[in-house]
Amino acid sequence: LTMATHPSLVLAATIALAAVLAAISITDFRRQIIPDRLNLALACIGLFYQLAADANGLPVQILFAAATFAAAWLLRRGHFLMTGRIGLGLGDVKMLAAAACWISPLLLPVLLFIASASALLFVGGRVVATGPAAARARVAFGPFIAIGLGCCWVLEQFAGLDMGLL
């Protein structure tokens, strides 16, 4: 992806991305669930953008999304086997794979860092505001994945951080 991509396409994709991420964040924050239809919309719009921006890169993007799903699912399963608890919801696993349809594979660590750091700051703020019990409360991770994806999209599309090494 480069800034050579038509500005109208980037703008339309950015608006669609913001709308889907807002819907996911609100739903997950309120109900602790990310509906499959929203994850599917996130993935499909991302792949349509990739197809329009650089059709030759589409197979790599799809492979990256599949690998991201597999890695996140293995992380989820490993955590469950070690603790007996679900630490990462299946909706979060699907959302990470859908997010991978939007960004350069090299930006996934940035997305994960931003998502994790913002979630930790949120939990820390709740602990300060309401007491230590807040540290054990369930936290919707979708809104934080959304923050990470949004930041990576802006870095790649608007700040000129084009990782186009693939």
PDB file of C-alpha atoms in Angstrom:
ATOM      1  CA  LEU A   1       0.000   0.000   0.000  1.00  0.00           C
ATOM      2  CA  THR A   2       1.313   3.382  -0.913  1.00  0.00           C
ATOM      3  CA  MET A   3       0.116   6.937  -1.011  1.00  0.00           C
ATOM      4  CA  ALA A   4      -0.136   6.370  -4.778  1.00  0.00           C
ATOM      5  CA  THR A   5      -3.434   4.657  -3.953  1.00  0.00           C
ATOM      6  CA  HIS A   6      -6.256   6.962  -5.030  1.00  0.00           C
ATOM      7  CA  PRO A   7      -7.144   9.398  -2.212  1.00  0.00           C
ATOM      8  CA  SER A   8     -10.889   8.781  -2.672  1.00  0.00           C
ATOM      9  CA  LEU A   9     -10.363   5.046  -2.139  1.00  0.00           C
ATOM     10  CA  VAL A  10      -8.316   5.655   1.013  1.00  0.00           C
ATOM     11  CA  LEU A  11     -10.950   8.097   2.321  1.00  0.00           C
ATOM     12  CA  ALA A  12     -13.832   5.705   1.642  1.00  0.00           C
ATOM     13  CA  ALA A  13     -11.935   2.832   3.277  1.00  0.00           C
ATOM     14  CA  THR A  14     -11.082   5.016   6.289  1.00  0.00           C
ATOM     15  CA  ILE A  15     -14.733   6.013   6.794  1.00  0.00           C
ATOM     16  CA  ALA A  16     -15.897   2.395   6.455  1.00  0.00           C
ATOM     17  CA  LEU A  17     -13.164   1.231   8.833  1.00  0.00           C
ATOM     18  CA  ALA A  18     -14.110   3.863  11.425  1.00  0.00           C
ATOM     19  CA  ALA A  19     -17.790   2.906  11.225  1.00  0.00           C
ATOM     20  CA  VAL A  20     -17.168  -0.833  11.636  1.00  0.00           C
ATOM     21  CA  LEU A  21     -14.637  -0.305  14.439  1.00  0.00           C
ATOM     22  CA  ALA A  22     -17.093   1.965  16.266  1.00  0.00           C
ATOM     23  CA  ALA A  23     -19.864  -0.643  15.942  1.00  0.00           C
ATOM     24  CA  ILE A  24     -17.555  -3.413  17.186  1.00  0.00           C
ATOM     25  CA  SER A  25     -16.267  -1.308  20.081  1.00  0.00           C
ATOM     26  CA  ILE A  26     -19.707  -0.231  21.287  1.00  0.00           C
ATOM     27  CA  THR A  27     -21.146  -3.741  21.000  1.00  0.00           C
ATOM     28  CA  ASP A  28     -18.186  -5.449  22.688  1.00  0.00           C
ATOM     29  CA  PHE A  29     -17.986  -2.848  25.460  1.00  0.00           C
ATOM     30  CA  ARG A  30     -21.709  -3.169  26.245  1.00  0.00           C
ATOM     31  CA  ARG A  31     -22.289  -6.902  25.697  1.00  0.00           C
ATOM     32  CA  GLN A  32     -18.789  -8.476  25.809  1.00  0.00           C
ATOM     33  CA  ILE A  33     -19.346 -10.038  22.387  1.00  0.00           C
ATOM     34  CA  ILE A  34     -18.220  -9.209  18.859  1.00  0.00           C
ATOM     35  CA  PRO A  35     -20.895 -10.351  16.398  1.00  0.00           C
ATOM     36  CA  ASP A  36     -19.588 -12.464  13.506  1.00  0.00           C
ATOM     37  CA  ARG A  37     -21.330 -10.159  11.017  1.00  0.00           C
ATOM     38  CA  LEU A  38     -19.232  -7.205  12.210  1.00  0.00           C
ATOM     39  CA  ASN A  39     -15.980  -9.208  12.037  1.00  0.00           C
ATOM     40  CA  LEU A  40     -17.010 -10.421   8.578  1.00  0.00           C
ATOM     41  CA  ALA A  41     -17.704  -6.828   7.487  1.00  0.00           C
ATOM     42  CA  LEU A  42     -14.311  -5.753   8.842  1.00  0.00           C
ATOM     43  CA  ALA A  43     -12.532  -8.532   6.927  1.00  0.00           C
ATOM     44  CA  CYS A  44     -14.472  -8.098   3.664  1.00  0.00           C
ATOM     45  CA  ILE A  45     -14.079  -4.327   3.482  1.00  0.00           C
ATOM     46  CA  GLY A  46     -10.359  -4.688   4.245  1.00  0.00           C
ATOM     47  CA  LEU A  47      -9.915  -7.293   1.516  1.00  0.00           C
ATOM     48  CA  PHE A  48     -11.919  -5.235  -0.994  1.00  0.00           C
ATOM     49  CA  TYR A  49      -9.657  -2.292  -0.202  1.00  0.00           C
ATOM     50  CA  GLN A  50      -6.555  -4.482  -0.717  1.00  0.00           C
ATOM     51  CA  LEU A  51      -7.980  -5.770  -4.010  1.00  0.00           C
ATOM     52  CA  ALA A  52      -8.583  -2.220  -5.258  1.00  0.00           C
ATOM     53  CA  ALA A  53      -5.263  -0.872  -3.974  1.00  0.00           C
ATOM     54  CA  ASP A  54      -2.982  -3.731  -5.066  1.00  0.00           C
ATOM     55  CA  ALA A  55      -4.599  -6.891  -6.407  1.00  0.00           C
ATOM     56  CA  ASN A  56      -1.207  -8.628  -6.612  1.00  0.00           C
ATOM     57  CA  GLY A  57      -0.787  -8.390  -2.836  1.00  0.00           C
ATOM     58  CA  LEU A  58      -4.162  -9.981  -2.056  1.00  0.00           C
ATOM     59  CA  PRO A  59      -2.910 -13.595  -1.665  1.00  0.00           C
ATOM     60  CA  VAL A  60      -0.264 -12.462   0.848  1.00  0.00           C
ATOM     61  CA  GLN A  61      -2.889 -10.466   2.779  1.00  0.00           C
ATOM     62  CA  ILE A  62      -5.235 -13.483   2.941  1.00  0.00           C
ATOM     63  CA  LEU A  63      -2.390 -15.751   4.064  1.00  0.00           C
ATOM     64  CA  PHE A  64      -1.419 -13.170   6.707  1.00  0.00           C
ATOM     65  CA  ALA A  65      -5.018 -13.055   8.004  1.00  0.00           C
ATOM     66  CA  ALA A  66      -5.151 -16.864   8.196  1.00  0.00           C
ATOM     67  CA  ALA A  67      -1.804 -17.011  10.018  1.00  0.00           C
ATOM     68  CA  THR A  68      -2.962 -14.298  12.424  1.00  0.00           C
ATOM     69  CA  PHE A  69      -6.131 -16.275  13.155  1.00  0.00           C
ATOM     70  CA  ALA A  70      -4.114 -19.446  13.773  1.00  0.00           C
ATOM     71  CA  ALA A  71      -1.610 -17.707  16.066  1.00  0.00           C
ATOM     72  CA  ALA A  72      -4.327 -15.941  18.088  1.00  0.00           C
ATOM     73  CA  TRP A  73      -6.359 -19.156  18.371  1.00  0.00           C
ATOM     74  CA  LEU A  74      -3.276 -21.065  19.582  1.00  0.00           C
ATOM     75  CA  LEU A  75      -2.602 -18.330  22.142  1.00  0.00           C
ATOM     76  CA  ARG A  76      -6.232 -18.558  23.309  1.00  0.00           C
ATOM     77  CA  ARG A  77      -6.076 -22.357  23.522  1.00  0.00           C
ATOM     78  CA  GLY A  78      -2.716 -22.374  25.311  1.00  0.00           C
ATOM     79  CA  HIS A  79      -3.970 -19.914  27.908  1.00  0.00           C
ATOM     80  CA  PHE A  80      -7.064 -22.063  28.477  1.00  0.00           C
ATOM     81  CA  LEU A  81      -4.991 -25.240  28.859  1.00  0.00           C
ATOM     82  CA  MET A  82      -2.692 -23.542  31.382  1.00  0.00           C
ATOM     83  CA  THR A  83      -5.329 -21.720  33.444  1.00  0.00           C
ATOM     84  CA  GLY A  84      -8.667 -23.412  32.781  1.00  0.00           C
ATOM     85  CA  ARG A  85     -10.082 -19.986  31.870  1.00  0.00           C
ATOM     86  CA  ILE A  86     -10.849 -18.263  28.592  1.00  0.00           C
ATOM     87  CA  GLY A  87      -8.568 -15.238  28.417  1.00  0.00           C
ATOM     88  CA  LEU A  88      -9.158 -14.198  24.814  1.00  0.00           C
ATOM     89  CA  GLY A  89     -12.628 -14.504  23.363  1.00  0.00           C
ATOM     90  CA  LEU A  90     -13.213 -16.169  20.016  1.00  0.00           C
ATOM     91  CA  GLY A  91     -14.613 -12.866  18.720  1.00  0.00           C
ATOM     92  CA  ASP A  92     -11.281 -11.229  19.575  1.00  0.00           C
ATOM     93  CA  VAL A  93      -9.424 -13.983  17.698  1.00  0.00           C
ATOM     94  CA  LYS A  94     -11.651 -13.428  14.642  1.00  0.00           C
ATOM     95  CA  MET A  95     -11.257  -9.652  14.946  1.00  0.00           C
ATOM     96  CA  LEU A  96      -7.459  -9.920  14.945  1.00  0.00           C
ATOM     97  CA  ALA A  97      -7.660 -11.976  11.738  1.00  0.00           C
ATOM     98  CA  ALA A  98     -10.047  -9.411  10.210  1.00  0.00           C
ATOM     99  CA  ALA A  99      -7.703  -6.597  11.288  1.00  0.00           C
ATOM    100  CA  ALA A 100      -4.883  -8.385   9.454  1.00  0.00           C
ATOM    101  CA  CYS A 101      -6.800  -7.778   6.215  1.00  0.00           C
ATOM    102  CA  TRP A 102      -6.153  -4.045   6.595  1.00  0.00           C
ATOM    103  CA  ILE A 103      -2.479  -3.588   7.438  1.00  0.00           C
ATOM    104  CA  SER A 104       1.010  -4.603   6.436  1.00  0.00           C
ATOM    105  CA  PRO A 105       2.044  -7.813   8.217  1.00  0.00           C
ATOM    106  CA  LEU A 106       4.985  -5.896   9.659  1.00  0.00           C
ATOM    107  CA  LEU A 107       2.557  -3.650  11.582  1.00  0.00           C
ATOM    108  CA  LEU A 108       0.901  -6.503  13.511  1.00  0.00           C
ATOM    109  CA  PRO A 109       3.311  -6.156  16.465  1.00  0.00           C
ATOM    110  CA  VAL A 110       2.507  -2.430  16.580  1.00  0.00           C
ATOM    111  CA  LEU A 111      -1.242  -3.202  16.579  1.00  0.00           C
ATOM    112  CA  LEU A 112      -0.807  -5.759  19.382  1.00  0.00           C
ATOM    113  CA  PHE A 113       1.357  -3.400  21.434  1.00  0.00           C
ATOM    114  CA  ILE A 114      -1.112  -0.515  21.134  1.00  0.00           C
ATOM    115  CA  ALA A 115      -4.091  -2.793  21.899  1.00  0.00           C
ATOM    116  CA  SER A 116      -2.405  -4.374  24.921  1.00  0.00           C
ATOM    117  CA  ALA A 117      -0.976  -1.137  26.300  1.00  0.00           C
ATOM    118  CA  SER A 118      -4.290   0.717  25.969  1.00  0.00           C
ATOM    119  CA  ALA A 119      -6.147  -2.189  27.634  1.00  0.00           C
ATOM    120  CA  LEU A 120      -3.639  -2.191  30.517  1.00  0.00           C
ATOM    121  CA  LEU A 121      -4.018   1.577  30.921  1.00  0.00           C
ATOM    122  CA  PHE A 122      -7.809   1.148  30.970  1.00  0.00           C
ATOM    123  CA  VAL A 123      -7.659  -1.566  33.638  1.00  0.00           C
ATOM    124  CA  GLY A 124      -5.126   0.459  35.624  1.00  0.00           C
ATOM    125  CA  GLY A 125      -7.438   3.457  35.525  1.00  0.00           C
ATOM    126  CA  ARG A 126     -10.341   1.330  36.747  1.00  0.00           C
ATOM    127  CA  VAL A 127      -8.225  -0.039  39.609  1.00  0.00           C
ATOM    128  CA  VAL A 128      -7.251   3.494  40.649  1.00  0.00           C
ATOM    129  CA  ALA A 129     -10.856   4.695  40.364  1.00  0.00           C
ATOM    130  CA  THR A 130     -12.714   1.754  41.939  1.00  0.00           C
ATOM    131  CA  GLY A 131     -10.199  -0.395  43.816  1.00  0.00           C
ATOM    132  CA  PRO A 132      -8.185  -3.593  43.323  1.00  0.00           C
ATOM    133  CA  ALA A 133     -11.211  -5.799  42.553  1.00  0.00           C
ATOM    134  CA  ALA A 134     -11.379  -4.082  39.142  1.00  0.00           C
ATOM    135  CA  ALA A 135      -8.163  -5.871  38.161  1.00  0.00           C
ATOM    136  CA  ARG A 136     -10.040  -9.192  38.137  1.00  0.00           C
ATOM    137  CA  ALA A 137     -13.069  -7.983  36.153  1.00  0.00           C
ATOM    138  CA  ARG A 138     -13.595  -9.104  32.558  1.00  0.00           C
ATOM    139  CA  VAL A 139     -12.557  -6.535  29.984  1.00  0.00           C
ATOM    140  CA  ALA A 140     -13.793  -6.380  26.398  1.00  0.00           C
ATOM    141  CA  PHE A 141     -10.651  -6.448  24.230  1.00  0.00           C
ATOM    142  CA  GLY A 142     -12.366  -5.516  20.953  1.00  0.00           C
ATOM    143  CA  PRO A 143     -12.277  -1.753  21.587  1.00  0.00           C
ATOM    144  CA  PHE A 144      -8.537  -1.972  22.204  1.00  0.00           C
ATOM    145  CA  ILE A 145      -7.926  -4.025  19.054  1.00  0.00           C
ATOM    146  CA  ALA A 146      -9.909  -1.271  17.305  1.00  0.00           C
ATOM    147  CA  ILE A 147      -7.591   1.407  18.749  1.00  0.00           C
ATOM    148  CA  GLY A 148      -4.547  -0.578  17.601  1.00  0.00           C
ATOM    149  CA  LEU A 149      -5.933  -1.134  14.104  1.00  0.00           C
ATOM    150  CA  GLY A 150      -6.999   2.493  13.766  1.00  0.00           C
ATOM    151  CA  CYS A 151      -3.543   3.709  14.788  1.00  0.00           C
ATOM    152  CA  CYS A 152      -1.792   1.301  12.398  1.00  0.00           C
ATOM    153  CA  TRP A 153      -4.085   2.331   9.534  1.00  0.00           C
ATOM    154  CA  VAL A 154      -3.295   6.000  10.168  1.00  0.00           C
ATOM    155  CA  LEU A 155       0.440   5.274  10.438  1.00  0.00           C
ATOM    156  CA  GLU A 156       0.442   3.323   7.185  1.00  0.00           C
ATOM    157  CA  GLN A 157      -1.902   5.499   5.120  1.00  0.00           C
ATOM    158  CA  PHE A 158      -1.443   9.033   6.407  1.00  0.00           C
ATOM    159  CA  ALA A 159       1.858   9.246   8.276  1.00  0.00           C
ATOM    160  CA  GLY A 160       3.748   7.651   5.383  1.00  0.00           C
ATOM    161  CA  LEU A 161       4.875   4.605   7.368  1.00  0.00           C
ATOM    162  CA  ASP A 162       4.667   2.395   4.319  1.00  0.00           C
ATOM    163  CA  MET A 163       6.101  -0.937   5.327  1.00  0.00           C
ATOM    164  CA  GLY A 164       5.807  -2.188   1.736  1.00  0.00           C
ATOM    165  CA  LEU A 165       8.591  -4.743   1.984  1.00  0.00           C
ATOM    166  CA  LEU A 166       6.315  -7.616   0.925  1.00  0.00           C
TER     167      LEU A 166
END
